[in-house]
Short mmCIF file of C-alpha atoms and ligand atoms in Angstrom, two decimals:
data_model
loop_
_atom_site.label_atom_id
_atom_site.label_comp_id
_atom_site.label_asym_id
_atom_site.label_seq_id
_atom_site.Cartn_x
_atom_site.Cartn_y
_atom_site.Cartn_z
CA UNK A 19 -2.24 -39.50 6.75
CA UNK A 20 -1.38 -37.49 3.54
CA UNK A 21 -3.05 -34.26 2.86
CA UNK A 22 -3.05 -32.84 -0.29
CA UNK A 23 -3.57 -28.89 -1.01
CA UNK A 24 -6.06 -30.49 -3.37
CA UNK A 25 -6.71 -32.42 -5.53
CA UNK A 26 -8.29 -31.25 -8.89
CA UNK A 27 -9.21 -34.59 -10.75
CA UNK A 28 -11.52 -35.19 -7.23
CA UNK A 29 -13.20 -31.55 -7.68
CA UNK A 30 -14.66 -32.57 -11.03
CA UNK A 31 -18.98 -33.45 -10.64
CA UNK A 32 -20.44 -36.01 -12.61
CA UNK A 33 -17.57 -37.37 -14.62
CA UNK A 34 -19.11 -39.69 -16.66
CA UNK A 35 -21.95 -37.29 -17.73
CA UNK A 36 -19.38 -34.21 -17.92
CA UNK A 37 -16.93 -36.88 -19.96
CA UNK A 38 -19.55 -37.54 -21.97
CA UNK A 39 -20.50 -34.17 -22.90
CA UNK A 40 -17.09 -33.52 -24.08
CA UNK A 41 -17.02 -36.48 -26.40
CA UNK A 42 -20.21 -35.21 -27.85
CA UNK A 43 -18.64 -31.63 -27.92
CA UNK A 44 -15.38 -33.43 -30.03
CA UNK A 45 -17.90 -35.77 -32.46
CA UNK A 46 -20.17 -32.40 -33.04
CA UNK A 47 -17.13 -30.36 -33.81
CA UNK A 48 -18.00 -27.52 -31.55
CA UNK A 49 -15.61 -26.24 -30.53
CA UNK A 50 -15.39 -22.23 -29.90
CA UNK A 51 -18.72 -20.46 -30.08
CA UNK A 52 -22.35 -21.23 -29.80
CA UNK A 53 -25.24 -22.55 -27.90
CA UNK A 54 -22.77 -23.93 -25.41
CA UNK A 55 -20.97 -20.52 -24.61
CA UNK A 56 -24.72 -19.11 -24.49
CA UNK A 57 -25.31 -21.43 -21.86
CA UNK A 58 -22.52 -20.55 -19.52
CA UNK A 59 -23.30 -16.96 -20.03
CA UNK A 60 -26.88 -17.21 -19.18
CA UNK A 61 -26.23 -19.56 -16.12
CA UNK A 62 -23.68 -17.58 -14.89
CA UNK A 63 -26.12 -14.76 -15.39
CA UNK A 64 -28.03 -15.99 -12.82
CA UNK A 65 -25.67 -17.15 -10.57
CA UNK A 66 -24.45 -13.56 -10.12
CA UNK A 67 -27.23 -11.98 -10.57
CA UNK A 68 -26.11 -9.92 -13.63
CA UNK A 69 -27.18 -7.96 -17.06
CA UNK A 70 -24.26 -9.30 -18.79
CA UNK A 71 -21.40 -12.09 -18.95
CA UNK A 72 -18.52 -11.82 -21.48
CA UNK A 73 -16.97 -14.91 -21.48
CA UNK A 74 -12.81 -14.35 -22.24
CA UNK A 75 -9.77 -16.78 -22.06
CA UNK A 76 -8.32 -16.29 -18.75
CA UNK A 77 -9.62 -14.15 -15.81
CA UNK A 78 -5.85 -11.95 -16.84
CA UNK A 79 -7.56 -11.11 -20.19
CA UNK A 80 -10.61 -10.10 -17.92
CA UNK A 81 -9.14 -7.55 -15.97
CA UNK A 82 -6.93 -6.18 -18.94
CA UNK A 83 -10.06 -5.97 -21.31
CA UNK A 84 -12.40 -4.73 -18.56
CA UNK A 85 -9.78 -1.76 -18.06
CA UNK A 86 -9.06 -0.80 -21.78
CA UNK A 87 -13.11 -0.66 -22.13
CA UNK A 88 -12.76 2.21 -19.53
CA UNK A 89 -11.44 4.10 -22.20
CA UNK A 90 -9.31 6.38 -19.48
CA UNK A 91 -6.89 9.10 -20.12
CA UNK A 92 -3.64 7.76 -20.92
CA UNK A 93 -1.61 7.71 -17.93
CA UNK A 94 -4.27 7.30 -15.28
CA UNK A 95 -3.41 6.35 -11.91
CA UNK A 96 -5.46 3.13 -10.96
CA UNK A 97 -4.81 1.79 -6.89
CA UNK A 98 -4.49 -2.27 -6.38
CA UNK A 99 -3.97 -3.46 -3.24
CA UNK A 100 -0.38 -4.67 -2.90
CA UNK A 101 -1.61 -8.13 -1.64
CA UNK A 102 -2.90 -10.09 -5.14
CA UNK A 103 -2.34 -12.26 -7.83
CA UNK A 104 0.83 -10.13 -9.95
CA UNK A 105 -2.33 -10.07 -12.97
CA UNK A 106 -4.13 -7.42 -11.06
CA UNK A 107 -1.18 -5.16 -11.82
CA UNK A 108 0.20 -6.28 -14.66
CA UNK A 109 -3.14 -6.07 -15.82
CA UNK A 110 -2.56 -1.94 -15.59
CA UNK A 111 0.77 -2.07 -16.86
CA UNK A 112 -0.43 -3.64 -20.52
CA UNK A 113 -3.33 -0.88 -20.65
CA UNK A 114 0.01 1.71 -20.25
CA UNK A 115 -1.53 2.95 -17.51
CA UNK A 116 0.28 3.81 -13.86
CA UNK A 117 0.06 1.04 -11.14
CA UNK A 118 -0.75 3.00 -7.27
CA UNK A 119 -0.65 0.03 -4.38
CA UNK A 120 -2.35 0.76 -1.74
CA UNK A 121 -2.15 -1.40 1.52
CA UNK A 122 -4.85 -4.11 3.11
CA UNK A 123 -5.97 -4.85 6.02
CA UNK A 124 -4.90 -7.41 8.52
CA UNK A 125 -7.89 -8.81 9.38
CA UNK A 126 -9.35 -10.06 6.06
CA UNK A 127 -6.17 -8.73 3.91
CA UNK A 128 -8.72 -6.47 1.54
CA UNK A 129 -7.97 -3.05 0.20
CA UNK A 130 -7.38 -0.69 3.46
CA UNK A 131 -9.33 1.89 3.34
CA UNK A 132 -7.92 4.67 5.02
CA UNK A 133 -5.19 3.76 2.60
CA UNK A 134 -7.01 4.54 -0.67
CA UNK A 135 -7.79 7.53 0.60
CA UNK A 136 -4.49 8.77 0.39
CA UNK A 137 -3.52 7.26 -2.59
CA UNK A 138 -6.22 9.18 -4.46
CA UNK A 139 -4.57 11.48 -6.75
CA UNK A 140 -6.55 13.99 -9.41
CA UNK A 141 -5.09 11.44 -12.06
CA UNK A 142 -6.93 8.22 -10.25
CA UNK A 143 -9.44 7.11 -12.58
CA UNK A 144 -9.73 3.39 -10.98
CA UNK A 145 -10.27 1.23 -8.28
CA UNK A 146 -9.50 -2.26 -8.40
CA UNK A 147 -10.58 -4.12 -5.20
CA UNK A 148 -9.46 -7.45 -5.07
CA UNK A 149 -12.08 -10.23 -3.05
CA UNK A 150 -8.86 -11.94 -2.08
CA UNK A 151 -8.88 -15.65 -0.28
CA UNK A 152 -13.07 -15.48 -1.60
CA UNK A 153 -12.88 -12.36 1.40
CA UNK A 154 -14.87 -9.70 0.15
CA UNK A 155 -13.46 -5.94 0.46
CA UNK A 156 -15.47 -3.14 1.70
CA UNK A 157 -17.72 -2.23 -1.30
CA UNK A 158 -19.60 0.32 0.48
CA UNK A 159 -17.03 2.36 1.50
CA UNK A 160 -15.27 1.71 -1.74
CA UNK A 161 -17.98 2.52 -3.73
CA UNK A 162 -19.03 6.35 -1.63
CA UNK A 163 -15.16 7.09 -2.17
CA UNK A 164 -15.63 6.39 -6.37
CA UNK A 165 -18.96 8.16 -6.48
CA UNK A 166 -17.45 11.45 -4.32
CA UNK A 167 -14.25 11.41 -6.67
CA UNK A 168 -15.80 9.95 -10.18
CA UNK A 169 -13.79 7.03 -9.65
CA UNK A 170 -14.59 3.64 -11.53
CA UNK A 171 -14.62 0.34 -9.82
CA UNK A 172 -13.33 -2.79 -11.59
CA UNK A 173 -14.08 -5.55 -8.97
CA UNK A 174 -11.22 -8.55 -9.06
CA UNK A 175 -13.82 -11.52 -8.11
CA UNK A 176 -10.77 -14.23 -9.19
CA UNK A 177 -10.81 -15.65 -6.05
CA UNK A 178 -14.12 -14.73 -5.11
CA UNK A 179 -17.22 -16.75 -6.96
CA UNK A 180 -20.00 -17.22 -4.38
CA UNK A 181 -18.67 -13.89 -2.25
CA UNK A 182 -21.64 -11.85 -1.12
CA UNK A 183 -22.29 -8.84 1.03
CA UNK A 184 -25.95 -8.15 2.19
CA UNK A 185 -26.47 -11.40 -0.51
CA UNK A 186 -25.73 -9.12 -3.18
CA UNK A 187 -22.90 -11.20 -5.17
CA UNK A 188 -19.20 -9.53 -5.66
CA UNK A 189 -18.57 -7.92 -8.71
CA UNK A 190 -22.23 -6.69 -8.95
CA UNK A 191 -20.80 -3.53 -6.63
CA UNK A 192 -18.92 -1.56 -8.98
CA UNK A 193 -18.54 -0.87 -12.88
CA UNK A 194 -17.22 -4.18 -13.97
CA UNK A 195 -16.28 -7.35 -12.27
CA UNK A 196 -14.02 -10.19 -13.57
CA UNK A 197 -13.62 -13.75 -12.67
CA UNK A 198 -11.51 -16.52 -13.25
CA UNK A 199 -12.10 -19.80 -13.63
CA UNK A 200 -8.17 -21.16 -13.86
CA UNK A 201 -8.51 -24.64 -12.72
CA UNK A 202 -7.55 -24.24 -8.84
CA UNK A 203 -10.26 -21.40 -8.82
CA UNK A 204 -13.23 -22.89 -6.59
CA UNK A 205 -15.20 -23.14 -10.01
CA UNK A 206 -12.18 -23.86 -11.99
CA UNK A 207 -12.31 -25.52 -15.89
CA UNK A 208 -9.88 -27.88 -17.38
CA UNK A 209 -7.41 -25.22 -18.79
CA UNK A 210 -7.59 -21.16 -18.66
CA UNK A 211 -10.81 -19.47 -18.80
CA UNK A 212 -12.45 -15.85 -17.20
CA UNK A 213 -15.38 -13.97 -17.53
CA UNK A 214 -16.27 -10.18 -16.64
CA UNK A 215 -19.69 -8.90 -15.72
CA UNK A 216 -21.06 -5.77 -15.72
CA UNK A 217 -25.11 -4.09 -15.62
CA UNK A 218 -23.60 -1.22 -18.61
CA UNK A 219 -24.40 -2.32 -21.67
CA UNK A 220 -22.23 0.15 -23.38
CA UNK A 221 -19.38 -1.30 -21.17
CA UNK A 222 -20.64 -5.37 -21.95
CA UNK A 223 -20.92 -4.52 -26.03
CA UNK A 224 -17.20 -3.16 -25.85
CA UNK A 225 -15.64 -5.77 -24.24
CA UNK A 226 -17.52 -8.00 -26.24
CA UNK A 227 -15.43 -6.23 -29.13
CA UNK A 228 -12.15 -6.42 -27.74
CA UNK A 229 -12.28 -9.70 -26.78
CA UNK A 230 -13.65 -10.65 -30.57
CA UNK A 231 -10.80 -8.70 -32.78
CA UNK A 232 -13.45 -5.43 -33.02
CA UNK A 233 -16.16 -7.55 -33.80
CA UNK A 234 -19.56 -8.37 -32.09
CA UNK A 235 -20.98 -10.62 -35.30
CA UNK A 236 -18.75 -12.32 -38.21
CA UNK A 237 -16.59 -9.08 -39.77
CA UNK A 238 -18.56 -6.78 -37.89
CA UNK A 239 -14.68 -4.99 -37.22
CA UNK A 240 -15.52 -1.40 -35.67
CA UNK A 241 -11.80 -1.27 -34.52
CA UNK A 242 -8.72 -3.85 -33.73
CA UNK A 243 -9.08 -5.93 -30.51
CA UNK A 244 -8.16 -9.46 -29.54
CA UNK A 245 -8.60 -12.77 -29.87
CA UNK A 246 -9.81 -13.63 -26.00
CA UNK A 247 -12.42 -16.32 -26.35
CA UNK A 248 -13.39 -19.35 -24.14
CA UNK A 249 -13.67 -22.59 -25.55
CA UNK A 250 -16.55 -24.61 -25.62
CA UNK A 251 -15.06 -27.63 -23.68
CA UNK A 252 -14.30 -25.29 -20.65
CA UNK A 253 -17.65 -24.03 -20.53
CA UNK A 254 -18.99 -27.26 -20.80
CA UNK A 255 -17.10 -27.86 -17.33
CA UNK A 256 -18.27 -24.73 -16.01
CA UNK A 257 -21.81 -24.79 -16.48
CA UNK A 258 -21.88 -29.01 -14.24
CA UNK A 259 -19.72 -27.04 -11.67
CA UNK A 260 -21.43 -23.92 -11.48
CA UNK A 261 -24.88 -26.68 -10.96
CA UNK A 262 -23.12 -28.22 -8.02
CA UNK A 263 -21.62 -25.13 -6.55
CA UNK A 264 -24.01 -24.60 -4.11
CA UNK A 265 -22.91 -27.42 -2.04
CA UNK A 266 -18.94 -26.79 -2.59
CA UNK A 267 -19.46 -23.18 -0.79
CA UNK A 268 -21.02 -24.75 2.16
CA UNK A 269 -18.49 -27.26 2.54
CA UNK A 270 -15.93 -25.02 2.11
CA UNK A 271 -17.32 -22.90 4.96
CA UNK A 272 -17.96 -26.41 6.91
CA UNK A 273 -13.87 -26.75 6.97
CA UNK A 274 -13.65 -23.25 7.72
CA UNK A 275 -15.51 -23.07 10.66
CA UNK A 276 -13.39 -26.63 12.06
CA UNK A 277 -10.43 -25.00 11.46
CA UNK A 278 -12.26 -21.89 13.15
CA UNK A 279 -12.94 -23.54 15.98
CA UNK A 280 -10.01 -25.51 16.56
CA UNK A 281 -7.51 -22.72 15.66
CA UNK A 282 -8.93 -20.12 17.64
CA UNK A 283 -7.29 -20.92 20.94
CA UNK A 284 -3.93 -21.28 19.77
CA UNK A 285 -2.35 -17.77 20.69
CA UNK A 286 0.26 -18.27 18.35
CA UNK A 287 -2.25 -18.01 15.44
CA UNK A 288 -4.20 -15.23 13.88
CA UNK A 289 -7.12 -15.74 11.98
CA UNK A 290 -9.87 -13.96 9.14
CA UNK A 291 -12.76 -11.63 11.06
CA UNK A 292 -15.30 -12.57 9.51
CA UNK A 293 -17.96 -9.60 8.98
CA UNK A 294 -21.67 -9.33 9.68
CA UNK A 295 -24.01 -10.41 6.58
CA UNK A 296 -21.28 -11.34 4.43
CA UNK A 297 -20.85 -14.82 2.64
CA UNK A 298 -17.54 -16.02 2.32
CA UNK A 299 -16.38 -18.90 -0.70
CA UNK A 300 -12.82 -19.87 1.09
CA UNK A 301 -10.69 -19.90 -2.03
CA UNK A 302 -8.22 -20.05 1.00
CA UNK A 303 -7.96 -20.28 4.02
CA UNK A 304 -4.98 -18.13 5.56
CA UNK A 305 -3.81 -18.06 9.10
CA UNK A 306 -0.94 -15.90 10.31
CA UNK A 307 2.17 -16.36 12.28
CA UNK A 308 4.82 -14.97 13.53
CA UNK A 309 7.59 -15.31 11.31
CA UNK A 310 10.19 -16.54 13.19
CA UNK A 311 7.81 -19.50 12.97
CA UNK A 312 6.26 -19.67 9.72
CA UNK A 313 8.71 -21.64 7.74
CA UNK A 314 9.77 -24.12 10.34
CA UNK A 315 5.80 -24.58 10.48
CA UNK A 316 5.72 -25.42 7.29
CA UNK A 317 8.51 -28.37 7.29
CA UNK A 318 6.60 -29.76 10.48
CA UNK A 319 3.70 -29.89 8.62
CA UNK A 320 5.15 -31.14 5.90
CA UNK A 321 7.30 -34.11 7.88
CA UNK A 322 3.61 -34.84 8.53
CA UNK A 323 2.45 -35.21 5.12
CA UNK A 324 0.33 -32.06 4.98
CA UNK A 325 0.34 -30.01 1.69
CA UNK A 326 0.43 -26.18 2.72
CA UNK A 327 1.17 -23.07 0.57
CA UNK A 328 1.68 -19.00 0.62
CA UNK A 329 -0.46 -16.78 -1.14
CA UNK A 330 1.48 -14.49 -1.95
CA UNK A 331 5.13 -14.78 -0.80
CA UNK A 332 6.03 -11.84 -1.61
CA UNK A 333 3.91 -8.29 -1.92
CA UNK A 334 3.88 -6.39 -5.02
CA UNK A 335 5.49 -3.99 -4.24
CA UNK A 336 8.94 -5.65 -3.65
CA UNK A 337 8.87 -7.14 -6.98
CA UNK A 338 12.17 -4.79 -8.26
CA UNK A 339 10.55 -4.22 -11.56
CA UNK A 340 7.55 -2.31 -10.31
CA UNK A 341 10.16 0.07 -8.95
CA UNK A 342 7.97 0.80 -5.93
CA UNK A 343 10.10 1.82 -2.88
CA UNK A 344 7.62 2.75 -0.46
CA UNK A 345 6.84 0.24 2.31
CA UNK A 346 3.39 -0.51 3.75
CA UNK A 347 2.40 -0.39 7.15
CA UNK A 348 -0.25 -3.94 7.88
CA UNK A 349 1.72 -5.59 5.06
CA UNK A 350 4.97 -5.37 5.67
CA UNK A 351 6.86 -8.54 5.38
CA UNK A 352 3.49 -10.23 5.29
CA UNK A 353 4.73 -12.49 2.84
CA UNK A 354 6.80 -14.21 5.49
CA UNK A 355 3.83 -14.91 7.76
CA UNK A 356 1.05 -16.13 6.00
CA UNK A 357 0.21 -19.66 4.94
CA UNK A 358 -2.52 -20.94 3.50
CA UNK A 359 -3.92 -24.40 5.14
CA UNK A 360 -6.18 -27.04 2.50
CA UNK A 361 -9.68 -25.81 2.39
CA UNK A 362 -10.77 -27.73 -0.63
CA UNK A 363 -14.00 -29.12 -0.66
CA UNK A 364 -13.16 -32.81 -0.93
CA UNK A 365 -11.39 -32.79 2.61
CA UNK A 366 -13.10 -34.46 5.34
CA UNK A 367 -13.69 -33.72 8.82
CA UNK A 368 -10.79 -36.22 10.28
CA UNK A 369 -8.04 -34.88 7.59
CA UNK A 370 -9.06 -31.41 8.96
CA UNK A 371 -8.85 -32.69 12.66
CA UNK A 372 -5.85 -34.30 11.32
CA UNK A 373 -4.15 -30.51 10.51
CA UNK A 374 -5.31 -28.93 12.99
CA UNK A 375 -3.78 -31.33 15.56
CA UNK A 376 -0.45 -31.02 13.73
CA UNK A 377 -0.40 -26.95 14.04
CA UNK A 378 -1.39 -26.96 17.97
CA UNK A 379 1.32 -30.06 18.54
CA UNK A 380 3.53 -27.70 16.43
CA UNK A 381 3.31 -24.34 18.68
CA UNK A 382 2.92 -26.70 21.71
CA UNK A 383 6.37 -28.01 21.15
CA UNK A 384 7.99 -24.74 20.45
CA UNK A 385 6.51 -22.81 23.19
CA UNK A 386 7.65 -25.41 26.05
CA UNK A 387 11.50 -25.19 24.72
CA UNK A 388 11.46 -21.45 24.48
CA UNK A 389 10.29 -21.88 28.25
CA UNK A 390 12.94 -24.24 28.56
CA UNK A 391 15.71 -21.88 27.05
CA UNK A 392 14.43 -18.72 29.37
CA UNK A 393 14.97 -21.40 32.52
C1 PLP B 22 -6.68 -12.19 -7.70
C2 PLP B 22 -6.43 -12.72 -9.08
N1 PLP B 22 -6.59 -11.91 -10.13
C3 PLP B 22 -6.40 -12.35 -11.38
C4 PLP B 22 -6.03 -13.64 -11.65
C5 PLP B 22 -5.75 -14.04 -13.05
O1 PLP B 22 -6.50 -15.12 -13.51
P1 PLP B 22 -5.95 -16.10 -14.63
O2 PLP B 22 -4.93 -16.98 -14.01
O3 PLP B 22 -7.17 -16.86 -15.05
O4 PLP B 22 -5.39 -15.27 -15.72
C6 PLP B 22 -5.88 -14.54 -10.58
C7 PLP B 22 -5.48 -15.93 -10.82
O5 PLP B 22 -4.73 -16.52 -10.09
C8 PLP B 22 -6.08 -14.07 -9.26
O6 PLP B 22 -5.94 -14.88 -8.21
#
């Protein structure tokens, strides 16, 4: 059996009627702008439960327009968690502002909170939690910390669309959130495209402007911005996956709970924790290994035909150019333990079996030579 990570082309609803509206998109010349982008933002709206969507080019463009609209001191400190996407930082380096990385935790590999605590610094001015995996970080603690030490929030939801605590969708928590929709994203388009959210209108009307070279209508320029814009065709795309979403977060949590259950014996293996009242979207679903294993794991699995991947092989921290020496304690070398296993939602029930079965005939094996050697 061959199992792919995924497979996008599968992931796409309705592709005659979605194919369809494209054509009609090209013939109409529409193209950037319009009743289609108002669409996605109003849908999206809803689906987050939001004031305000500002649709942007690429979930990077998000974060780096969501923190210039902060209008901070130049400077600031701003903590990431040293376990994310390299746009979450890089994000603070184009605003000219000072990256802090804090480390996460090993159960759900979030921002650690006892951590941040120590990070904070009279020059933090930001928070950015990242929702990593679709996991969602500990917005109530997060958010007590920021209100104590008038600290704003910019919520990373990349990986995270569907991710609720107490129902209340991420992103919602703090001053800003931003998404993106990059097509392996569980809602992903056909090319680059992000969005950020926020309930501040002051906050939604200048990101508006950056995104829009200054402007909020046609040579409206109050000052210089960008040119950040999603295209019609991609929110086409959007709004027929955002329609069927629904039903990709509860198979996604369907795999999640085989794997669960058919993982959770194997001593070899560590697994998410999941919390109380929290919803979970499984961008990815991580396990963790000792890594003296991890890589041989990985060729078994793929002698088998089974697509696997690491998010992220490396921390941020030990990329040179950051120039940040200090180590972390959970995260340490986590890079060289984690693997992510296919969680998409066009798997089925035996290909998951099928996985599964590979990993426990994988540790199975190993663990009766290493009695072996000791004998
Ligand atoms: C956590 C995180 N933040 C930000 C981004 C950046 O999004 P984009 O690739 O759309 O620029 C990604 C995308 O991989 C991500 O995973």
């Amino acid at each position: 059996m061959r199992i792919k990570f995924t497979n996008l082309y599968k992931l796409a609803p309705n592709k005659k009627k979605l194919f369809n509206s494209i054509k009609k998109n090209i013939v109409g010349s529409k193209f950037i702008g319009g009743d289609i982008i108002k669409e996605f933002c109003n849908i999206f709206k809803k689906f987050v439960k939001v004031k305000y969507v500002v649709p942007v080019a690429n979930g990077t463009d998000a974060l780096e327009i969501a923190i210039q609209s902060l209008d901070l001191p130049k400077n600031s400190e701003i903590i990431v968690p040293v376990n994310t996407w390299i746009s979450t930082a890089e994000a603070v380096v184009t605003n000219s502002m000072k990256v802090v990385f804090c480390d996460i935790n090993l159960d759900d590999y979030t921002i650690n909170i006892e951590d941040l605590k120590k990070k904070i610094t009279k020059k933090t001015k930001c928070i950015i939690p990242v929702h990593l995996y679709g996991n969602p970080a500990d917005m109530f603690k997060i958010k007590k910390i920021a209100k104590e030490k008038k600290i704003k929030i910019i919520e990373d939801c990349a990986q995270a669309h569907g991710s609720k605590i107490h129902n209340k969708h991420v992103g919602t928590f703090g001053d800003i959130g931003t998404f993106s929709f990059f097509p392996g994203k569980n809602i992903g388009a056909f090319g680059d495209a992000g969005c950020i959210i926020t309930n501040n209108k002051k906050i939604y009307n200048y990101c508006r402007r950056i995104s829009n070279h200054g402007a909020l209508n046609k040579y409206d320029h109050k000052h210089s911005g960008r040119n950040s814009r999603m295209d019609v065709f991609n929110a086409t795309v959007l709004i027929e996956k955002i329609k069927k979403y629904k039903i990709v977060i509860k198979k996604r949590n369907l795999i999640a709970k085989y794997y669960n259950d058919s993982l959770k014996k194997n001593k070899s293996i560590e697994l998410f924790k999941l919390k109380d009242k929290h919803t979970y979207s499984y961008h990815q679903y991580v396990i963790r290994v000792n890594k003296k294993y991890r890589d041989k794991l990985i060729n078994f699995l793929k002698k088998n035909k089974i697509d696997t991947m690491i998010h992220y092989p490396y921390m941020l921290n030990e990329l040179s150019f950051f120039k940040y020496k200090k180590r972390f304690k959970n995260s340490n070398q986590l890079g060289k333990k984690i693997l992510s296993l296919p969680v998409s939602e066009e798997h089925t029930k035996k290909e998951i079996n099928y996985v599964t079965n590979t990993i426990n005939s994988f540790f199975q094996k190993n663990i009766e030579e290493e009695i072996r050697n000791i004998n």
